[in-house]
Coordinates of C-alpha atoms in Angstrom, one line a residue:
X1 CA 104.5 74.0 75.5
X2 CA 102.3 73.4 78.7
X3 CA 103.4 75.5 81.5
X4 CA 104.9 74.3 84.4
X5 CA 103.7 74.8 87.9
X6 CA 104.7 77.1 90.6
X7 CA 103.6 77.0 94.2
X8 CA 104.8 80.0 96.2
X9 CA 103.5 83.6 97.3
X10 CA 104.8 87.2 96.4
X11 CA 106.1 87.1 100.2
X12 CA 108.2 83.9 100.0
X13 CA 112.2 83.7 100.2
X14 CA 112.6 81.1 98.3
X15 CA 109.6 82.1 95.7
X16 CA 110.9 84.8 94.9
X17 CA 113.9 83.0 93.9
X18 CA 112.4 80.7 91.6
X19 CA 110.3 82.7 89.7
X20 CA 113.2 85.2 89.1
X21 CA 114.8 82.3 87.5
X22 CA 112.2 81.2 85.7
X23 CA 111.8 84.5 84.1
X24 CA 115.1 84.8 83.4
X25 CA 114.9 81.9 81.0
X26 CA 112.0 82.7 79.8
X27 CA 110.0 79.1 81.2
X28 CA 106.3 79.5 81.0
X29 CA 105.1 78.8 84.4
X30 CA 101.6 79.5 86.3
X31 CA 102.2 80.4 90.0
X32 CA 99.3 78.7 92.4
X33 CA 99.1 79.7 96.3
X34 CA 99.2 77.2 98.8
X35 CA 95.9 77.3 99.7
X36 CA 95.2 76.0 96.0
X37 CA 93.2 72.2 96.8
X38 CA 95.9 70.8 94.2
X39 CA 98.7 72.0 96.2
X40 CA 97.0 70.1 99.4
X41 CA 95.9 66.9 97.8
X42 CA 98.8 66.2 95.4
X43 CA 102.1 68.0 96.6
X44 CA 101.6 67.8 100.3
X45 CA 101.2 64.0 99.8
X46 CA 104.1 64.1 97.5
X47 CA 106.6 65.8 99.7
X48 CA 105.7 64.9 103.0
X49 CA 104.8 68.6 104.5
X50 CA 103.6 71.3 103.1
X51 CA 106.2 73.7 102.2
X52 CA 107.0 76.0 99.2
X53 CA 108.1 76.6 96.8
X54 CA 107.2 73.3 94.4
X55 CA 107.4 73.6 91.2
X56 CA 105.7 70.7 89.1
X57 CA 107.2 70.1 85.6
X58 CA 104.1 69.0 83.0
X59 CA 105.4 65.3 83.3
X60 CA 104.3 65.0 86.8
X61 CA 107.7 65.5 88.5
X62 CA 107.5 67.3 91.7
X63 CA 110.4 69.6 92.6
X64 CA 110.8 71.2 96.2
X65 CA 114.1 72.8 96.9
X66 CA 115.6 75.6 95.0
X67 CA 119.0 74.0 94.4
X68 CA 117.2 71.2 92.8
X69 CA 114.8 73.2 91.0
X70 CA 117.7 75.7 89.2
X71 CA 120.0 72.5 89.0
X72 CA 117.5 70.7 86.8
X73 CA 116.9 73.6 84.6
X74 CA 120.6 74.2 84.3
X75 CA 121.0 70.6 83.4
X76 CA 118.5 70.3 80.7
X77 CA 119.8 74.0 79.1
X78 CA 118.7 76.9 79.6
X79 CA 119.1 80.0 77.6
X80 CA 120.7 81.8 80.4
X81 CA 123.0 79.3 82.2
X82 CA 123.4 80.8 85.7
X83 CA 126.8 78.9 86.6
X84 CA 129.5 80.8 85.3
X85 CA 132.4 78.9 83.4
X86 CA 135.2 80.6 84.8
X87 CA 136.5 78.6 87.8
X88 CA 137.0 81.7 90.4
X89 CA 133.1 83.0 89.5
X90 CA 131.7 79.5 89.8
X91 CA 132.9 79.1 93.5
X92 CA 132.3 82.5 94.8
X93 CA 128.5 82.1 93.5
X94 CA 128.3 79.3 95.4
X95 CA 129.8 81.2 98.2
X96 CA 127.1 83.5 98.0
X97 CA 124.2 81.1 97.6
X98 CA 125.7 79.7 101.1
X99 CA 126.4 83.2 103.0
X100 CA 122.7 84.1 101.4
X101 CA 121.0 81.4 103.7
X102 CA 123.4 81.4 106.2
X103 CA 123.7 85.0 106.7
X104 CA 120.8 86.8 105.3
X105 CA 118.0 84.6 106.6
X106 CA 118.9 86.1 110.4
X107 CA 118.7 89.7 108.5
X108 CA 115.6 89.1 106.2
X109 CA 113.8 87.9 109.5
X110 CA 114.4 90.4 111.8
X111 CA 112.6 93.3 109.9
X112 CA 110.4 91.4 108.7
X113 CA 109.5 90.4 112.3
X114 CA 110.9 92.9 114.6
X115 CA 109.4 95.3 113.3
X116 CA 105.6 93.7 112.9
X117 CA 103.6 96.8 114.5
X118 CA 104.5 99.0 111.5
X119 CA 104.5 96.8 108.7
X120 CA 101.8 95.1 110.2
X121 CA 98.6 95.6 107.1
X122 CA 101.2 94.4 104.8
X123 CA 101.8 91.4 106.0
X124 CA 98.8 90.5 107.2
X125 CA 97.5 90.6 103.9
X126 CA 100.1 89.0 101.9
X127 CA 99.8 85.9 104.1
X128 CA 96.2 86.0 103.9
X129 CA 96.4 85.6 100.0
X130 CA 98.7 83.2 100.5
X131 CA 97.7 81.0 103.2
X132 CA 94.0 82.3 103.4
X133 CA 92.6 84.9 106.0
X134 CA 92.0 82.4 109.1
X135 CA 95.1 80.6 108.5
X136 CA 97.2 83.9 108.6
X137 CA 97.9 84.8 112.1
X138 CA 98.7 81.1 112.7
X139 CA 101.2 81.2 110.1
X140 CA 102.8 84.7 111.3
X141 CA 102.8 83.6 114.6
X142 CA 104.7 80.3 113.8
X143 CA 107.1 82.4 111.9
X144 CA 107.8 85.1 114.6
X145 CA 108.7 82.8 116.4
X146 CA 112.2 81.3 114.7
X147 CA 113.6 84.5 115.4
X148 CA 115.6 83.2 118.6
X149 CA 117.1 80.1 116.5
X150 CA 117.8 82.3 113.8
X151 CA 120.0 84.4 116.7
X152 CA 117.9 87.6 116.3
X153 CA 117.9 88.9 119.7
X154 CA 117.6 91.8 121.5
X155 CA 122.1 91.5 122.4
X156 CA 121.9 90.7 118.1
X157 CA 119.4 93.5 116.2
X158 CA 122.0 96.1 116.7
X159 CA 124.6 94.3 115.0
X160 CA 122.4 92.8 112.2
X161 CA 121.4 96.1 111.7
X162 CA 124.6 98.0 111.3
X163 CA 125.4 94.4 109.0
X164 CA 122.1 95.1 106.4
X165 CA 123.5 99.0 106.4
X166 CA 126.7 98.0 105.3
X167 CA 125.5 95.5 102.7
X168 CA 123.8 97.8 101.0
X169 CA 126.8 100.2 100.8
X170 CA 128.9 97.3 99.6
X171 CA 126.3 96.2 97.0
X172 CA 125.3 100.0 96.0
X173 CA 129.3 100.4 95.2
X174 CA 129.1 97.2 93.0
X175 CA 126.0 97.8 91.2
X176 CA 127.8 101.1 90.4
X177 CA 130.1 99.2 88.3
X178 CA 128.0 96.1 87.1
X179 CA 124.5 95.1 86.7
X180 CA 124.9 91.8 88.5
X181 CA 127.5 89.9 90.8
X182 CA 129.5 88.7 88.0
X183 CA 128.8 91.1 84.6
X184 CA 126.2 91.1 82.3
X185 CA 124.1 87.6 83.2
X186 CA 122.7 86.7 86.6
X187 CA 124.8 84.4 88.5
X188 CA 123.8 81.5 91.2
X189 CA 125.3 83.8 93.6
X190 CA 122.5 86.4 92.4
X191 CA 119.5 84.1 92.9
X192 CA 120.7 83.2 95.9
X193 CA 121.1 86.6 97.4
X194 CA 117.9 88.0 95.9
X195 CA 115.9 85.5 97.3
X196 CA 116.0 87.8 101.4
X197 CA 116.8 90.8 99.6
X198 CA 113.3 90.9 97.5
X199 CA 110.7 89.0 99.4
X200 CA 111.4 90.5 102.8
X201 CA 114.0 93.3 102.7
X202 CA 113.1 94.5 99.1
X203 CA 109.3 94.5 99.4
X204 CA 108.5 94.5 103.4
X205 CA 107.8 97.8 104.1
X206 CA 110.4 99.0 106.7
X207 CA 113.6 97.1 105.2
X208 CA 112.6 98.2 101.5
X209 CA 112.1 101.4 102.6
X210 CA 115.7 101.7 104.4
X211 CA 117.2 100.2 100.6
X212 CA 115.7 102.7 98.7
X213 CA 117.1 105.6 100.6
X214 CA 120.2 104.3 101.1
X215 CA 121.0 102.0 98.1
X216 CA 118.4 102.6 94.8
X217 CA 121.1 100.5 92.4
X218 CA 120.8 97.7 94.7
X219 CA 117.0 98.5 94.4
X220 CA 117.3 98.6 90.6
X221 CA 118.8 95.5 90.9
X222 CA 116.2 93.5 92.3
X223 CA 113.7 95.0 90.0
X224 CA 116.1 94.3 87.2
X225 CA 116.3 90.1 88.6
X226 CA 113.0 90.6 88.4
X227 CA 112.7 91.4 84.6
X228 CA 112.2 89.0 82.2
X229 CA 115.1 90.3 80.2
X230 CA 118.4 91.4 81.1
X231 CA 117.1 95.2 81.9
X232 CA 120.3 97.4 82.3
X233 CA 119.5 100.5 80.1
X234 CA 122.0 102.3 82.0
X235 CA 124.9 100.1 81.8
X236 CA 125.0 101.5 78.2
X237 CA 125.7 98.4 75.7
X238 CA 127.3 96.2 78.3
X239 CA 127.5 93.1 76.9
X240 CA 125.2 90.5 78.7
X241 CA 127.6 87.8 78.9
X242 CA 130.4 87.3 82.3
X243 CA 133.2 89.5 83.1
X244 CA 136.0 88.1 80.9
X245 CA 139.1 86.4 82.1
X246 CA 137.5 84.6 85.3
X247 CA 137.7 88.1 86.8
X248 CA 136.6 88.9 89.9
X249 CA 136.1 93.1 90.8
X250 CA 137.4 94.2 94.2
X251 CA 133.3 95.3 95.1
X252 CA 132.9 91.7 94.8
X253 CA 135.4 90.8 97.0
X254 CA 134.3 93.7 99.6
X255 CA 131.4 91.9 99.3
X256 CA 133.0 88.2 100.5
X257 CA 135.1 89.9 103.4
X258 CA 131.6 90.9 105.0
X259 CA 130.4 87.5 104.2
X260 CA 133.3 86.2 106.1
X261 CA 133.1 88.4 109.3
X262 CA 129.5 87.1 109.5
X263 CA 129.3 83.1 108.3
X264 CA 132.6 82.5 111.1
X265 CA 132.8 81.4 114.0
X266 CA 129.0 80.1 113.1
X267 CA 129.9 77.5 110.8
X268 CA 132.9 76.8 112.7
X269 CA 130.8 76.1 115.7
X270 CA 128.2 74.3 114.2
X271 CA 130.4 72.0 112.4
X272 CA 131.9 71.2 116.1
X273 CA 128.0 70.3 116.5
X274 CA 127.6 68.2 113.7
X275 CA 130.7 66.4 114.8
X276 CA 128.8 65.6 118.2
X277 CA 125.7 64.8 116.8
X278 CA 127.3 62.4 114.0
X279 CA 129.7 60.5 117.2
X280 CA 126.8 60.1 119.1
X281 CA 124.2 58.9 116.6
X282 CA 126.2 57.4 114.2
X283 CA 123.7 57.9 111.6
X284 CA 123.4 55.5 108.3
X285 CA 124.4 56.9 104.9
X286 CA 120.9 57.6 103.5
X287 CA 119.1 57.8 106.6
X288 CA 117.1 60.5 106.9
X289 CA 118.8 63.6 108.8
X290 CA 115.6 64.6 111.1
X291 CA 113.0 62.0 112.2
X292 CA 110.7 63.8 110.7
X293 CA 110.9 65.9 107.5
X294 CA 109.4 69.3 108.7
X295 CA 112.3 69.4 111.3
X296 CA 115.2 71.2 109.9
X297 CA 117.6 71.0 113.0
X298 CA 119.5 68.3 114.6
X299 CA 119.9 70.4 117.8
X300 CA 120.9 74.0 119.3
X301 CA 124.8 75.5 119.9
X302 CA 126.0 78.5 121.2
X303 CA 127.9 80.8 118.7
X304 CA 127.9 84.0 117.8
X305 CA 127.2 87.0 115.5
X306 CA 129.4 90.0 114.9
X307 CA 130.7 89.4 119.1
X308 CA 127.0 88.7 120.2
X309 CA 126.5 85.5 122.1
X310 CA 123.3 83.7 120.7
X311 CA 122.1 79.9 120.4
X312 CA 121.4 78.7 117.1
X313 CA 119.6 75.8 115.1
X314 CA 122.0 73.4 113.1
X315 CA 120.4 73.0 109.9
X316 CA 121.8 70.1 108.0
X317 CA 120.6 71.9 105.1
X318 CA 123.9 74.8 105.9
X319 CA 126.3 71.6 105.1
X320 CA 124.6 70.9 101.4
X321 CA 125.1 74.5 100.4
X322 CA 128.9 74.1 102.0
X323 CA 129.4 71.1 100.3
X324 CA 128.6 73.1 96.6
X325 CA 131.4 75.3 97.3
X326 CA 134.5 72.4 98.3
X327 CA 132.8 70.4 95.4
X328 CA 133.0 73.2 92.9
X329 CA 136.5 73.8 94.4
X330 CA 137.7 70.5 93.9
X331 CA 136.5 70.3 90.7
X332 CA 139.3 73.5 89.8
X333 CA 142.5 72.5 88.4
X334 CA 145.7 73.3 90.6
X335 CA 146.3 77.0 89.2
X336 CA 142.4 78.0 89.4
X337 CA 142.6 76.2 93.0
X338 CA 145.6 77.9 94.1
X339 CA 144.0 81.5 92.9
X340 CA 140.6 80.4 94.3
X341 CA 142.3 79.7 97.8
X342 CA 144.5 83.4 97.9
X343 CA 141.5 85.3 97.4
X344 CA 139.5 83.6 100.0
X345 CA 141.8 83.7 102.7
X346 CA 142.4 87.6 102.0
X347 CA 138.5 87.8 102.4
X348 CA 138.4 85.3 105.5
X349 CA 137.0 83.0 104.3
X350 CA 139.4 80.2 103.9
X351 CA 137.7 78.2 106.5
X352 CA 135.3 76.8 103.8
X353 CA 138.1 75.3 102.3
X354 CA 140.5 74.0 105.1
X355 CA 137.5 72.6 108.4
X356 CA 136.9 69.0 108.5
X357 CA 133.5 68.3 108.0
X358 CA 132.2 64.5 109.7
X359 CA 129.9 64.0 107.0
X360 CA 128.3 64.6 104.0
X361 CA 124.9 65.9 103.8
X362 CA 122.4 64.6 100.6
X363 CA 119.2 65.0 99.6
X364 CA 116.9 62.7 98.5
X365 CA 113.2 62.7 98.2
X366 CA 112.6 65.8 98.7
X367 CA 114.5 66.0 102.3
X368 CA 118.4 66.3 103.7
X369 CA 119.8 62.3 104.0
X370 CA 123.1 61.5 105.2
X371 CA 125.6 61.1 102.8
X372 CA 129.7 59.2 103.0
X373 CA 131.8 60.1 105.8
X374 CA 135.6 61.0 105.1
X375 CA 137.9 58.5 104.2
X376 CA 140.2 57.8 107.4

């Protein structure tokens, strides 16, 4: 069967989490840098900006976001299926795919860019291979500088980095137990949070450094997301299927109580943004949410991380990923909901459930659209 095509480098987020999917399930693909002329003449113009990854299915079909991409594996069948069938599982991995953009993004940034004088050869020369050698230090520049919006600052880095110490120690106590979130398979929730945890703080030299001293299971387990096969030798013969019974271990749900300390009061206050933003320009369903589609936010608000005062980009992009956790909730049936709703307020993070959101966000085309507003 003819491959299908991915677009990415070895340094991307997002790459990364594509191609560890597509290994997983075993889909031939051939990975292509940016730089490639195809990418330029056929996706760019196919898209609207130039942005990875893409992957392009042999039909033609042009795919740009990773939700989409996994979602229209998942739908055809996949060996693998990375949405677990127990109720509880499926909305904590989409917890997890949420708190992994939301969250991790701010960490994955900071060392990658913070810390630019000693990591500096490395990166230079993965985004030369990626974007080519006189494009580079425009590109790195461009990057370095999201680093305010993303609320890494200097009243931030010494909470963010206390935050990526204790991750670790919360994942290294899990991995203990379980070679991925959820058992024997790799969840959503796993893809999600491997995308930061590989490309930047799993390969960049300072942050992968720090996870191999202080966490080498949560290493092993992004070399083992990485493998094309399941890759747990020393679980013994773990079986690689879910943990039975819906269950959810308590390392998992250390895990969610740091997720909640860190995705509150930001979503809290941005929703309060989107609120003003949706009274103000009392957008059309299926308008596009930016006027353009390389911009990402609708505006700035002040909130805060771990105490510290920062101002951050609203990302319509945030309310899609929120919007796969209510919908996977609501989906539940009363006793999985009312289960589902216990363990996330003891983990804080019943706020997902219970704020009002003014609108849905869609995507279409390759960008965020506006979707229905709540029924009054």
């Amino acid at each position: 069967m003819e491959p299908v095509i991915l677009y990415g480098v070895p340094h991307s987020l997002y790459t990364g989490k594509t191609r560890a999917y597509l290994r997983k399930q075993g889909i031939a693909y051939v990975e292509r840098a940016p730089s490639d002329p195809a990418f330029r003449e056929q996706v760019v113009p196919a898209i609207g900006r130039g942005i990875i990854p893409v992957v392009v299915l042999p039909d033609g079909t042009v795919m740009q976001d990773t939700v989409e991409i996994l979602d229209r594996f998942e739908a055809a069948g996949v060996p693998l299926s990375a949405i677990p069938p127990g109720a509880a599982q499926r909305v904590l991995a989409h917890v997890l795919e949420l708190y992994a953009v939301v969250g991790l993004t701010r960490h994955a940034m900071h060392y990658r860019w913070s810390y630019l004088d000693d990591q500096r050869g490395f990166l230079t020369d993965a985004f030369a291979g990626g974007s080519g050698p006189d494009a580079a230090a425009k590109v790195m520049a461009r990057m370095n500088s999201y680093l305010p919006m993303l609320g890494v600052t200097a009243e931030t880095i010494p909470a963010i980095e206390a935050s990526y110490e204790r991750l670790l120690d919360l994942l290294e106590a899990h991995f203990a137990q379980h070679p991925y979130l959820f058992g024997g398979r790799p969840s959503i929730g796993d893809y999600g949070l491997l995308g930061p945890l590989f490309a930047h703080l799993g390969r960049d030299p300072v942050p992968a450094g720090i996870m191999k001293r202080r966490a080498p299971k949560v290493f092993r387990w992004v070399e083992r997301m990485n493998a094309p096969d399941a890759d747990m030798p020393e679980y013994g013969d773990r079986s690689s299927d879910w943990l039975a019974d819906d269950s959810v271990p308590e390392t998992v749900e250390a895990l969610l109580a740091h997720a909640g300390e860190e995705l509150f009061p930001e979503l809290t206050d941005k929703c309060a943004a989107l609120a003003e933003h949706v009274d103000a320009a009392d957008p059309a369903e299926g308008a596009p949410v930016t006027a353009k589609p390389q911009q990402r936010v609708i505006g700035m608000v002040e909130t805060s991380f771990r105490g510290a005062r920062y101002s951050s980009g609203v990302q319509p992009y945030m309310f899609f990923l929120w919007q796969r956790v209510t919908d996977a909730f609501a989906a539940c049936d009363s006793d999985a909901q009312a289960r589902i709703r216990t363990l996330l307020e003891r983990t804080g993070l019943a706020g997902l459930l219970d704020a009002e959101r003014p609108i849905r966000v869609e995507r279409r085309d390759h960008i965020e659209t506006w979707g229905a507003r709540p029924a009054a």
